[in-house]
Short mmCIF file of C-alpha atoms in Angstrom, two decimals:
data_model
loop_
_atom_site.label_atom_id
_atom_site.label_comp_id
_atom_site.label_asym_id
_atom_site.label_seq_id
_atom_site.Cartn_x
_atom_site.Cartn_y
_atom_site.Cartn_z
CA MET W 308 -25.36 57.87 -8.16
CA SER W 309 -28.89 56.74 -8.00
CA PHE W 310 -30.88 55.54 -11.14
CA THR W 311 -34.61 55.16 -11.81
CA VAL W 312 -36.05 51.84 -12.83
CA ALA W 313 -39.49 51.10 -14.33
CA VAL W 314 -40.83 47.50 -14.48
CA ALA W 315 -43.27 46.37 -17.06
CA GLY W 316 -45.16 43.23 -15.96
CA ALA W 317 -44.68 43.96 -12.30
CA SER W 318 -47.60 41.82 -11.16
CA GLY W 319 -46.08 38.58 -12.38
CA TYR W 320 -43.47 36.37 -10.67
CA ALA W 321 -40.57 37.62 -12.67
CA GLY W 322 -41.56 41.31 -12.09
CA GLY W 323 -42.01 40.74 -8.45
CA GLU W 324 -38.72 39.04 -8.06
CA MET W 325 -36.95 41.96 -9.91
CA LEU W 326 -38.57 44.37 -7.51
CA ARG W 327 -37.43 42.39 -4.50
CA LEU W 328 -33.87 42.74 -5.76
CA LEU W 329 -34.20 46.31 -6.66
CA LEU W 330 -35.40 47.16 -3.13
CA GLY W 331 -32.18 45.73 -1.83
CA HIS W 332 -30.03 47.95 -4.14
CA PRO W 333 -28.84 51.08 -2.48
CA GLU W 334 -28.86 53.22 -5.69
CA ALA W 335 -32.02 51.90 -7.36
CA ARG W 336 -35.10 54.08 -7.26
CA VAL W 337 -38.30 52.18 -8.38
CA GLY W 338 -40.28 54.29 -10.67
CA THR W 339 -43.35 53.34 -12.73
CA LEU W 340 -44.83 49.85 -12.41
CA THR W 341 -47.15 48.55 -15.17
CA ALA W 342 -49.26 45.57 -15.91
CA HIS W 343 -51.72 44.38 -18.46
CA SER W 344 -54.88 42.72 -17.05
CA ASN W 345 -53.90 43.81 -13.53
CA ALA W 346 -53.58 47.48 -14.30
CA GLY W 347 -55.37 49.59 -11.70
CA SER W 348 -54.63 47.23 -8.83
CA THR W 349 -52.08 47.79 -6.12
CA LEU W 350 -48.86 45.87 -5.92
CA ALA W 351 -49.83 44.61 -2.48
CA GLU W 352 -52.61 42.47 -4.16
CA HIS W 353 -50.02 40.60 -6.13
CA HIS W 354 -46.78 40.79 -4.03
CA PRO W 355 -47.77 41.43 -0.37
CA HIS W 356 -44.24 40.65 0.76
CA LEU W 357 -42.96 43.90 -0.88
CA HIS W 358 -44.06 46.22 1.93
CA ALA W 359 -42.18 49.18 0.64
CA LEU W 360 -44.09 49.28 -2.60
CA ALA W 361 -47.45 47.93 -1.23
CA ASP W 362 -49.52 51.02 -2.10
CA ARG W 363 -48.12 51.52 -5.65
CA VAL W 364 -50.82 51.39 -8.35
CA LEU W 365 -50.07 49.49 -11.42
CA GLU W 366 -50.41 51.51 -14.61
CA PRO W 367 -51.35 50.04 -18.02
CA THR W 368 -48.28 49.00 -19.99
CA SER W 369 -47.33 51.61 -22.50
CA VAL W 370 -44.16 53.31 -23.80
CA GLU W 371 -45.31 56.62 -22.49
CA ALA W 372 -45.49 55.23 -18.92
CA LEU W 373 -42.05 53.59 -19.27
CA ALA W 374 -40.07 56.32 -21.07
CA GLY W 375 -38.08 58.79 -18.99
CA HIS W 376 -36.46 56.24 -16.71
CA ASP W 377 -32.81 55.25 -16.64
CA VAL W 378 -33.56 51.50 -16.81
CA VAL W 379 -36.62 49.73 -18.09
CA VAL W 380 -37.12 46.04 -17.13
CA LEU W 381 -39.47 44.07 -19.38
CA ALA W 382 -40.97 41.12 -17.48
CA LEU W 383 -43.41 40.30 -20.26
CA PRO W 384 -44.50 37.36 -22.28
CA HIS W 385 -42.49 36.61 -25.52
CA GLY W 386 -43.64 38.89 -28.32
CA ALA W 387 -44.74 41.66 -25.88
CA SER W 388 -41.27 42.60 -24.75
CA GLY W 389 -39.96 42.77 -28.23
CA ARG W 390 -42.85 45.09 -29.29
CA ILE W 391 -42.38 47.40 -26.38
CA ALA W 392 -38.71 47.46 -26.79
CA ALA W 393 -39.02 48.51 -30.47
CA GLU W 394 -41.44 51.22 -29.51
CA LEU W 395 -39.18 52.59 -26.85
CA GLU W 396 -36.33 52.73 -29.30
CA ALA W 397 -38.50 54.45 -31.91
CA LEU W 398 -39.55 56.98 -29.40
CA GLY W 399 -35.80 57.72 -28.90
CA SER W 400 -35.66 56.45 -25.19
CA GLY W 401 -32.10 56.36 -23.91
CA ALA W 402 -33.01 53.85 -21.21
CA VAL W 403 -31.02 50.71 -20.45
CA LEU W 404 -33.40 47.88 -21.51
CA VAL W 405 -33.33 44.58 -19.72
CA ASP W 406 -35.57 41.82 -21.16
CA LEU W 407 -36.54 39.01 -18.80
CA GLY W 408 -38.45 37.34 -21.64
CA ALA W 409 -37.20 35.29 -24.49
CA ASP W 410 -37.46 37.81 -27.40
CA HIS W 411 -33.83 38.84 -27.65
CA ARG W 412 -31.86 35.83 -26.48
CA LEU W 413 -31.45 33.85 -29.76
CA VAL W 414 -28.86 34.70 -32.34
CA ASP W 415 -30.33 32.65 -35.19
CA ALA W 416 -33.76 34.14 -36.43
CA ALA W 417 -34.51 30.67 -37.91
CA ASP W 418 -34.40 29.01 -34.45
CA TRP W 419 -36.69 31.67 -33.12
CA GLU W 420 -39.22 31.28 -35.90
CA ALA W 421 -39.14 27.51 -35.56
CA PHE W 422 -39.70 27.43 -31.86
CA TYR W 423 -41.77 30.53 -31.30
CA GLY W 424 -43.54 31.04 -34.63
CA SER W 425 -43.23 34.68 -34.95
CA PRO W 426 -40.75 37.15 -36.41
CA HIS W 427 -37.42 37.54 -34.58
CA ALA W 428 -37.03 40.71 -32.65
CA GLY W 429 -33.26 40.74 -32.80
CA THR W 430 -30.39 39.76 -30.55
CA TRP W 431 -29.12 41.52 -27.41
CA PRO W 432 -26.08 40.93 -25.33
CA TYR W 433 -26.68 37.72 -23.28
CA GLY W 434 -27.07 38.25 -19.63
CA LEU W 435 -25.11 35.31 -18.30
CA PRO W 436 -21.83 36.60 -17.03
CA GLU W 437 -20.49 32.98 -16.53
CA LEU W 438 -21.03 32.13 -20.18
CA ILE W 439 -17.88 30.68 -21.72
CA ARG W 440 -16.97 32.34 -25.09
CA ALA W 441 -14.40 29.91 -26.50
CA GLU W 442 -13.61 32.08 -29.61
CA HIS W 443 -13.23 35.44 -27.82
CA ALA W 444 -10.44 36.71 -25.64
CA ASP W 445 -12.70 38.76 -23.45
CA THR W 446 -15.24 37.32 -21.11
CA GLN W 447 -18.96 37.56 -21.20
CA ARG W 448 -18.91 39.56 -18.05
CA THR W 449 -16.58 42.12 -19.78
CA ALA W 450 -18.98 42.07 -22.79
CA LEU W 451 -21.92 42.94 -20.47
CA ALA W 452 -20.09 45.91 -18.82
CA GLY W 453 -21.74 48.98 -20.02
CA ALA W 454 -24.25 47.16 -22.21
CA ARG W 455 -27.38 49.25 -23.04
CA ARG W 456 -29.52 46.01 -23.96
CA ILE W 457 -29.44 42.82 -21.95
CA ALA W 458 -31.32 39.66 -22.66
CA VAL W 459 -31.74 37.67 -19.45
CA PRO W 460 -31.31 33.88 -19.97
CA GLY W 461 -34.08 31.41 -19.45
CA CYS W 462 -34.36 29.52 -16.20
CA ASN W 463 -33.85 25.94 -17.49
CA VAL W 464 -31.12 27.25 -19.87
CA THR W 465 -29.12 28.68 -16.93
CA ALA W 466 -29.16 25.37 -15.06
CA VAL W 467 -28.16 23.29 -18.03
CA THR W 468 -25.56 25.83 -19.29
CA LEU W 469 -23.83 26.25 -16.01
CA GLY W 470 -23.77 22.45 -15.42
CA LEU W 471 -22.48 21.40 -18.72
CA GLN W 472 -20.49 24.20 -20.52
CA PRO W 473 -17.29 23.71 -18.35
CA GLY W 474 -17.21 20.07 -19.45
CA VAL W 475 -17.90 20.95 -23.08
CA ALA W 476 -15.13 23.66 -23.05
CA ALA W 477 -12.60 21.17 -21.55
CA GLY W 478 -13.53 18.39 -24.02
CA LEU W 479 -14.84 16.21 -21.14
CA VAL W 480 -18.48 16.22 -22.38
CA ASP W 481 -19.63 14.99 -25.76
CA PRO W 482 -22.05 17.75 -26.94
CA GLN W 483 -23.59 15.42 -29.51
CA ASP W 484 -24.87 13.10 -26.83
CA VAL W 485 -26.44 15.36 -24.13
CA VAL W 486 -29.39 14.30 -22.06
CA ALA W 487 -30.81 16.77 -19.57
CA VAL W 488 -33.86 15.98 -17.43
CA LEU W 489 -34.76 18.83 -15.12
CA ALA W 490 -37.09 18.92 -12.04
CA VAL W 491 -38.80 22.33 -12.31
CA GLY W 492 -41.12 24.27 -10.10
CA TYR W 493 -44.63 25.41 -11.00
CA SER W 494 -43.74 28.98 -10.74
CA GLY W 495 -42.06 28.84 -14.12
CA ALA W 496 -45.47 28.44 -15.74
CA GLY W 497 -46.39 31.93 -14.45
CA LYS W 498 -49.40 33.13 -12.40
CA ALA W 499 -52.21 32.36 -14.77
CA LEU W 500 -54.77 29.92 -13.22
CA ARG W 501 -54.68 26.58 -15.14
CA PRO W 502 -56.25 23.36 -14.02
CA HIS W 503 -53.13 21.13 -14.14
CA LEU W 504 -51.30 23.73 -11.95
CA LEU W 505 -53.77 23.58 -9.06
CA ALA W 506 -52.45 21.94 -5.90
CA ALA W 507 -55.09 19.25 -6.02
CA GLU W 508 -53.73 18.12 -9.44
CA ALA W 509 -50.03 18.84 -8.88
CA LEU W 510 -49.32 17.54 -5.30
CA GLY W 511 -47.46 14.12 -5.38
CA ALA W 512 -47.26 14.35 -9.18
CA ALA W 513 -44.28 14.49 -11.58
CA THR W 514 -45.42 15.70 -14.96
CA PRO W 515 -43.07 15.96 -18.04
CA TYR W 516 -44.06 18.68 -20.49
CA SER W 517 -42.86 19.90 -23.93
CA VAL W 518 -41.23 16.70 -24.69
CA ALA W 519 -39.82 15.16 -27.90
CA GLY W 520 -37.61 18.18 -28.78
CA THR W 521 -40.29 20.81 -28.61
CA HIS W 522 -39.32 22.89 -25.55
CA ARG W 523 -38.41 26.44 -26.46
CA HIS W 524 -35.28 26.54 -24.36
CA ILE W 525 -33.60 23.85 -26.59
CA PRO W 526 -32.10 26.21 -29.16
CA GLU W 527 -30.89 28.56 -26.37
CA ILE W 528 -29.04 25.70 -24.58
CA ALA W 529 -27.55 24.57 -27.84
CA GLN W 530 -26.48 28.16 -28.64
CA ASN W 531 -24.66 28.40 -25.24
CA LEU W 532 -22.81 24.99 -25.67
CA ARG W 533 -21.68 26.12 -29.10
CA SER W 534 -20.30 29.25 -27.44
CA ALA W 535 -18.32 27.00 -25.15
CA GLY W 536 -16.67 25.41 -28.18
CA ALA W 537 -19.10 22.64 -29.36
CA ALA W 538 -19.08 22.31 -33.15
CA ALA W 539 -22.48 20.61 -33.07
CA VAL W 540 -25.00 19.94 -30.39
CA SER W 541 -27.46 17.04 -30.04
CA LEU W 542 -29.67 17.54 -26.96
CA SER W 543 -32.44 15.55 -25.39
CA PHE W 544 -34.22 17.94 -23.01
CA THR W 545 -37.13 17.05 -20.72
CA PRO W 546 -38.40 19.33 -17.97
CA VAL W 547 -40.55 17.69 -15.27
CA LEU W 548 -42.94 19.66 -13.11
CA VAL W 549 -42.66 18.46 -9.50
#
């Protein structure tokens, strides 16, 4: 049975990767594609490798454009996806909503407000099937089956969680003495042009960022390690652009 999928934020890296995956799904039918500043342009201007969708014109992001699909993927900055999701729900949309942004990942509203500085949009089922849930008999994969709302985990979060949670669950890793230093790619910063992301500035360099406990993925990593059985988590996390 086929299903229709709309993608909000289709001109960005996350939206483009989602479209690449959807084109390989035999039952997915790509519907409306939207963007903000790139509305009115064709998808080929942003993702020339997606030949099957090259002539699609990006519409302005609105609930009216997204409603009526079976699935809506939100590849939007934090804050924007929470707002659009709330508007779709208020409109009575029955679509499955998949948030590639951060808005619905955290359980603790205080963590969200401390790291993001805005009201918490709520918590959706966490889209990491491999997540260990120490206090639950069923698995995260089971919990996701049939979910109508899915919060996709962060990139750095996925790497650290998959690497450490088995050791935490088995009692082999002390969750109060965790140090994670990640070498990350520049695509994680998005497509916006910034001087420090230019090749002339970046080639041959290794640049730490969001240091001293300020990175927004820290509470999400800690949340996942607690899910694996950690009573408390102390994490030193430093991403390095390479």
